[in-house]
mmCIF file of C-alpha atoms in Angstrom:
data_model
loop_
_atom_site.group_PDB
_atom_site.id
_atom_site.type_symbol
_atom_site.label_atom_id
_atom_site.label_comp_id
_atom_site.label_asym_id
_atom_site.label_seq_id
_atom_site.Cartn_x
_atom_site.Cartn_y
_atom_site.Cartn_z
ATOM 1 C CA MET G 1489 179.225 15.271 31.076
ATOM 2 C CA PRO G 1490 177.074 17.677 33.083
ATOM 3 C CA ILE G 1491 174.051 16.312 34.902
ATOM 4 C CA THR G 1492 170.831 17.663 33.439
ATOM 5 C CA PRO G 1493 167.432 17.676 35.154
ATOM 6 C CA LEU G 1494 165.280 14.636 34.542
ATOM 7 C CA THR G 1495 162.152 15.344 32.504
ATOM 8 C CA ILE G 1496 159.438 12.746 31.886
ATOM 9 C CA HIS G 1497 156.483 13.150 29.527
ATOM 10 C CA THR G 1498 153.555 10.738 29.623
ATOM 11 C CA THR G 1499 150.979 10.266 26.871
ATOM 12 C CA LEU G 1500 147.949 7.973 27.050
ATOM 13 C CA ASP G 1501 146.231 7.362 23.713
ATOM 14 C CA ASN G 1502 147.755 10.540 22.335
ATOM 15 C CA THR G 1503 146.563 12.584 25.329
ATOM 16 C CA PRO G 1504 149.404 14.211 27.306
ATOM 17 C CA GLN G 1505 149.239 13.662 31.054
ATOM 18 C CA PRO G 1506 150.994 15.935 33.582
ATOM 19 C CA PRO G 1507 153.379 14.341 36.076
ATOM 20 C CA GLU G 1508 150.899 15.154 38.858
ATOM 21 C CA ALA G 1509 148.333 12.871 37.206
ATOM 22 C CA VAL G 1510 150.681 9.901 37.469
ATOM 23 C CA LEU G 1511 151.375 10.636 41.135
ATOM 24 C CA THR G 1512 147.658 11.019 41.836
ATOM 25 C CA TRP G 1513 147.039 7.631 40.225
ATOM 26 C CA GLU G 1514 149.848 6.117 42.297
ATOM 27 C CA LEU G 1515 148.407 7.522 45.547
ATOM 28 C CA ASP G 1516 144.964 6.166 44.732
ATOM 29 C CA ARG G 1517 146.329 2.694 43.939
ATOM 30 C CA ALA G 1518 148.610 2.711 46.991
ATOM 31 C CA ARG G 1519 145.577 3.377 49.163
ATOM 32 C CA ALA G 1520 143.693 0.556 47.467
ATOM 33 C CA ALA G 1521 146.620 -1.832 47.988
ATOM 34 C CA LEU G 1522 146.894 -0.913 51.670
ATOM 35 C CA ARG G 1523 143.154 -1.330 52.154
ATOM 36 C CA LEU G 1524 143.253 -4.783 50.565
ATOM 37 C CA LEU G 1525 146.212 -5.943 52.670
ATOM 38 C CA LYS G 1526 144.700 -4.680 55.919
ATOM 39 C CA GLN G 1527 141.393 -6.365 55.149
ATOM 40 C CA ARG G 1528 143.060 -9.647 54.283
ATOM 41 C CA LEU G 1529 145.265 -9.659 57.384
ATOM 42 C CA GLY G 1530 142.491 -8.901 59.866
ATOM 43 C CA ASP G 1531 142.893 -7.850 63.493
ATOM 44 C CA ASP G 1532 144.441 -11.012 64.961
ATOM 45 C CA ARG G 1533 147.093 -11.383 62.270
ATOM 46 C CA MET G 1534 147.872 -7.666 62.408
ATOM 47 C CA ARG G 1535 148.466 -7.842 66.171
ATOM 48 C CA GLU G 1536 150.724 -10.864 65.675
ATOM 49 C CA LEU G 1537 152.617 -9.334 62.774
ATOM 50 C CA LEU G 1538 153.376 -6.110 64.654
ATOM 51 C CA THR G 1539 154.121 -7.648 68.072
ATOM 52 C CA PRO G 1540 157.892 -6.929 67.888
ATOM 53 C CA ASP G 1541 157.156 -3.269 67.159
ATOM 54 C CA THR G 1542 154.426 -2.831 69.760
ATOM 55 C CA THR G 1543 156.532 -4.581 72.399
ATOM 56 C CA ALA G 1544 159.397 -2.159 71.741
ATOM 57 C CA ALA G 1545 156.986 0.774 71.828
ATOM 58 C CA ASP G 1546 155.581 -0.406 75.184
ATOM 59 C CA ALA G 1547 159.062 -0.393 76.705
ATOM 60 C CA ALA G 1548 159.977 3.036 75.347
ATOM 61 C CA LEU G 1549 156.699 4.708 76.316
ATOM 62 C CA THR G 1550 156.814 3.207 79.793
ATOM 63 C CA THR G 1551 160.319 4.594 80.278
ATOM 64 C CA TRP G 1552 159.311 8.067 79.050
ATOM 65 C CA ALA G 1553 156.148 8.093 81.164
ATOM 66 C CA HIS G 1554 158.036 7.216 84.349
ATOM 67 C CA ALA G 1555 160.828 9.695 83.608
ATOM 68 C CA SER G 1556 158.295 12.480 83.018
ATOM 69 C CA GLN G 1557 156.752 12.122 86.509
ATOM 70 C CA GLY G 1558 153.365 13.368 85.385
ATOM 71 C CA ARG G 1559 154.626 16.194 83.166
ATOM 72 C CA TRP G 1560 153.296 16.471 79.614
ATOM 73 C CA ARG G 1561 154.220 18.216 76.385
ATOM 74 C CA THR G 1562 151.513 19.551 74.098
ATOM 75 C CA ALA G 1563 151.122 19.843 70.316
ATOM 76 C CA VAL G 1564 148.154 21.414 68.529
ATOM 77 C CA THR G 1565 146.826 20.939 64.995
ATOM 78 C CA GLU G 1566 144.038 23.113 63.577
ATOM 79 C CA LEU G 1567 141.935 22.595 60.472
ATOM 80 C CA THR G 1568 139.176 24.634 58.886
ATOM 81 C CA ALA G 1569 136.857 23.337 56.207
ATOM 82 C CA THR G 1570 134.050 24.736 54.104
ATOM 83 C CA GLY G 1571 131.032 22.911 52.764
ATOM 84 C CA ILE G 1572 130.476 20.813 55.896
ATOM 85 C CA ASP G 1573 129.442 21.824 59.414
ATOM 86 C CA ALA G 1574 130.394 20.322 62.750
ATOM 87 C CA ASP G 1575 127.150 18.406 63.244
ATOM 88 C CA ARG G 1576 127.371 16.709 59.860
ATOM 89 C CA PHE G 1577 130.985 15.732 60.374
ATOM 90 C CA LEU G 1578 130.495 14.492 63.939
ATOM 91 C CA THR G 1579 127.411 12.486 62.990
ATOM 92 C CA TRP G 1580 129.450 10.678 60.346
ATOM 93 C CA TRP G 1581 132.660 10.293 62.376
ATOM 94 C CA GLN G 1582 131.078 9.142 65.622
ATOM 95 C CA GLY G 1583 128.799 6.881 63.630
ATOM 96 C CA ARG G 1584 131.834 5.150 62.112
ATOM 97 C CA LEU G 1585 133.303 4.636 65.589
ATOM 98 C CA GLN G 1586 130.049 3.291 67.024
ATOM 99 C CA ALA G 1587 129.584 0.958 64.069
ATOM 100 C CA GLY G 1588 133.145 -0.350 64.306
ATOM 101 C CA ASP G 1589 133.667 0.604 60.659
ATOM 102 C CA ARG G 1590 137.247 -0.584 60.209
ATOM 103 C CA THR G 1591 137.325 0.406 56.540
ATOM 104 C CA ALA G 1592 136.634 4.070 57.318
ATOM 105 C CA LEU G 1593 138.830 4.153 60.417
ATOM 106 C CA LEU G 1594 141.853 2.485 58.847
ATOM 107 C CA ALA G 1595 141.648 4.316 55.515
ATOM 108 C CA ALA G 1596 142.227 7.723 57.095
ATOM 109 C CA ASN G 1597 145.963 7.217 57.529
ATOM 110 C CA PRO G 1598 148.406 4.727 55.975
ATOM 111 C CA GLU G 1599 149.849 4.087 59.441
ATOM 112 C CA HIS G 1600 146.508 3.014 60.925
ATOM 113 C CA TYR G 1601 146.965 -0.728 61.365
ATOM 114 C CA LEU G 1602 144.136 -1.648 63.732
ATOM 115 C CA ALA G 1603 141.108 0.214 65.095
ATOM 116 C CA ASP G 1604 138.681 -1.900 67.101
ATOM 117 C CA SER G 1605 135.967 0.371 68.492
ATOM 118 C CA THR G 1606 133.411 -2.343 69.266
ATOM 119 C CA GLY G 1607 133.968 -2.267 73.049
ATOM 120 C CA ASP G 1608 133.895 0.444 75.701
ATOM 121 C CA ARG G 1609 137.312 1.637 74.525
ATOM 122 C CA VAL G 1610 139.080 1.774 71.171
ATOM 123 C CA GLU G 1611 141.994 -0.580 70.635
ATOM 124 C CA ILE G 1612 144.425 1.115 68.278
ATOM 125 C CA ILE G 1613 147.652 0.166 66.570
ATOM 126 C CA GLU G 1614 149.160 3.133 64.761
ATOM 127 C CA THR G 1615 152.557 4.712 64.405
ATOM 128 C CA LEU G 1616 153.656 7.046 67.186
ATOM 129 C CA GLY G 1617 156.938 8.624 66.193
ATOM 130 C CA THR G 1618 158.436 5.920 63.988
ATOM 131 C CA THR G 1619 157.100 2.781 65.676
ATOM 132 C CA PRO G 1620 153.727 1.012 65.415
ATOM 133 C CA THR G 1621 152.245 1.279 68.897
ATOM 134 C CA ARG G 1622 149.302 -0.486 70.518
ATOM 135 C CA PHE G 1623 147.230 1.502 72.994
ATOM 136 C CA LEU G 1624 143.700 1.638 74.346
ATOM 137 C CA LEU G 1625 141.835 4.919 73.895
ATOM 138 C CA HIS G 1626 139.298 5.785 76.598
ATOM 139 C CA PHE G 1627 136.879 8.648 75.868
ATOM 140 C CA HIS G 1628 135.813 10.712 78.876
ATOM 141 C CA ASP G 1629 134.885 14.291 79.753
ATOM 142 C CA ASP G 1630 137.488 15.132 82.382
ATOM 143 C CA VAL G 1631 140.708 14.989 80.340
ATOM 144 C CA PRO G 1632 142.833 17.803 81.847
ATOM 145 C CA ILE G 1633 143.521 19.674 78.583
ATOM 146 C CA THR G 1634 142.279 23.256 78.391
ATOM 147 C CA ALA G 1635 143.033 26.413 76.440
ATOM 148 C CA PRO G 1636 142.063 30.024 77.177
ATOM 149 C CA ASP G 1637 139.479 30.040 74.383
ATOM 150 C CA HIS G 1638 138.102 26.525 74.869
ATOM 151 C CA ALA G 1639 134.593 27.940 75.395
ATOM 152 C CA THR G 1640 134.529 28.969 71.719
ATOM 153 C CA PHE G 1641 134.374 25.269 70.795
ATOM 154 C CA PRO G 1642 130.900 23.968 71.697
ATOM 155 C CA THR G 1643 131.905 20.331 71.229
ATOM 156 C CA ARG G 1644 134.930 18.948 73.067
ATOM 157 C CA ILE G 1645 135.797 15.231 72.979
ATOM 158 C CA GLY G 1646 138.618 14.121 75.248
ATOM 159 C CA ALA G 1647 140.372 10.789 75.623
ATOM 160 C CA THR G 1648 143.369 9.194 77.282
ATOM 161 C CA GLY G 1649 145.506 6.456 75.810
ATOM 162 C CA THR G 1650 146.949 3.696 77.961
ATOM 163 C CA LEU G 1651 149.138 0.687 77.399
ATOM 164 C CA ALA G 1652 147.732 -2.749 78.206
ATOM 165 C CA ASP G 1653 149.079 -2.485 81.769
ATOM 166 C CA GLY G 1654 147.249 0.816 82.366
ATOM 167 C CA THR G 1655 150.224 3.169 81.923
ATOM 168 C CA GLU G 1656 148.902 6.475 80.586
ATOM 169 C CA VAL G 1657 150.956 7.479 77.553
ATOM 170 C CA LEU G 1658 148.905 10.099 75.726
ATOM 171 C CA ARG G 1659 146.003 12.487 76.063
ATOM 172 C CA VAL G 1660 143.909 14.051 73.320
ATOM 173 C CA MET G 1661 141.268 16.728 73.070
ATOM 174 C CA HIS G 1662 139.283 17.114 69.855
ATOM 175 C CA GLU G 1663 137.341 20.382 69.628
ATOM 176 C CA PHE G 1664 134.773 21.396 67.020
ATOM 177 C CA ALA G 1665 133.015 24.658 66.180
ATOM 178 C CA ASP G 1666 130.941 25.936 63.291
ATOM 179 C CA THR G 1667 132.105 28.860 61.152
ATOM 180 C CA PRO G 1668 130.009 30.937 58.731
ATOM 181 C CA THR G 1669 131.049 28.648 55.867
ATOM 182 C CA GLY G 1670 131.883 25.344 57.536
ATOM 183 C CA LEU G 1671 133.715 24.227 60.630
ATOM 184 C CA ARG G 1672 136.877 24.600 62.635
ATOM 185 C CA ILE G 1673 138.657 21.712 64.334
ATOM 186 C CA ARG G 1674 141.358 21.949 66.985
ATOM 187 C CA LEU G 1675 143.216 18.723 67.784
ATOM 188 C CA THR G 1676 145.438 18.682 70.857
ATOM 189 C CA VAL G 1677 147.698 15.807 71.831
ATOM 190 C CA GLN G 1678 149.903 15.394 74.881
ATOM 191 C CA PHE G 1679 152.770 12.957 75.318
ATOM 192 C CA PRO G 1680 155.022 12.402 78.347
ATOM 193 C CA GLU G 1681 157.516 15.264 78.572
ATOM 194 C CA ALA G 1682 160.497 12.910 78.221
ATOM 195 C CA ALA G 1683 159.294 11.559 74.870
ATOM 196 C CA PRO G 1684 161.367 12.636 71.845
ATOM 197 C CA ASP G 1685 160.250 15.553 69.664
ATOM 198 C CA LEU G 1686 159.168 13.208 66.872
ATOM 199 C CA LEU G 1687 156.145 12.010 68.842
ATOM 200 C CA PRO G 1688 154.296 15.350 69.203
ATOM 201 C CA THR G 1689 155.460 16.823 65.888
ATOM 202 C CA GLY G 1690 154.817 13.583 64.025
ATOM 203 C CA HIS G 1691 151.334 13.343 65.487
ATOM 204 C CA GLN G 1692 150.483 16.820 64.279
ATOM 205 C CA TRP G 1693 150.982 15.571 60.712
ATOM 206 C CA HIS G 1694 149.171 12.347 61.625
ATOM 207 C CA PHE G 1695 146.145 14.361 62.780
ATOM 208 C CA ALA G 1696 146.251 16.572 59.684
ATOM 209 C CA CYS G 1697 146.248 13.515 57.417
ATOM 210 C CA GLU G 1698 143.535 11.485 59.122
ATOM 211 C CA PHE G 1699 141.085 14.324 59.723
ATOM 212 C CA THR G 1700 141.527 15.625 56.184
ATOM 213 C CA ASN G 1701 140.606 12.186 54.881
ATOM 214 C CA TRP G 1702 137.712 11.826 57.325
ATOM 215 C CA LEU G 1703 136.379 15.260 56.362
ATOM 216 C CA GLN G 1704 136.478 14.269 52.694
ATOM 217 C CA ALA G 1705 134.706 10.974 53.434
ATOM 218 C CA ALA G 1706 132.051 12.680 55.567
ATOM 219 C CA HIS G 1707 131.443 15.282 52.883
ATOM 220 C CA ALA G 1708 131.047 12.588 50.240
ATOM 221 C CA ALA G 1709 128.702 10.440 52.354
#
């Protein structure tokens, strides 16, 4: 018997629903389920639960950092948005960081497990590559990431990420500029050169996901 394509039709109270509507509902409920679980677990339990993963990530990143001998590989993600300018977005986003708003910070990406921004650095557990990784993000102005047209971005926010022992394992530069109808964002990340391709390419998608969600939240605020 030949295999025929699967077709599913959904009707709610005699109203047909497209397949996309079911998937949209699923995504919304999946986000709600993740939010509930993260809230219930809390920071201490999350650290404990993911210790095997973060310990393995520490070892791998330390090896790649030492093997790279100070050389870095770069990946860039760019977004443009209409209906919101850079000042409005940054006021919301930096406000969430300063307030330690875990709900907003964790909701931006399903692989955000912990984001504690209440101190002078941000403690983060999120997936780098395929492994949940714990690192400390330090914001400062002298991150050595530049591009020929960096002057076209009036706002540049740089940071370095270190392991608990101080090993530097990533660098980021977030750049923001207004456009006639909204804003432009350029997100640059650097990992040790010896790290596998999945780290920089995976983080490009990570950036695209989290900043899309943050832009939507800022616009709705």
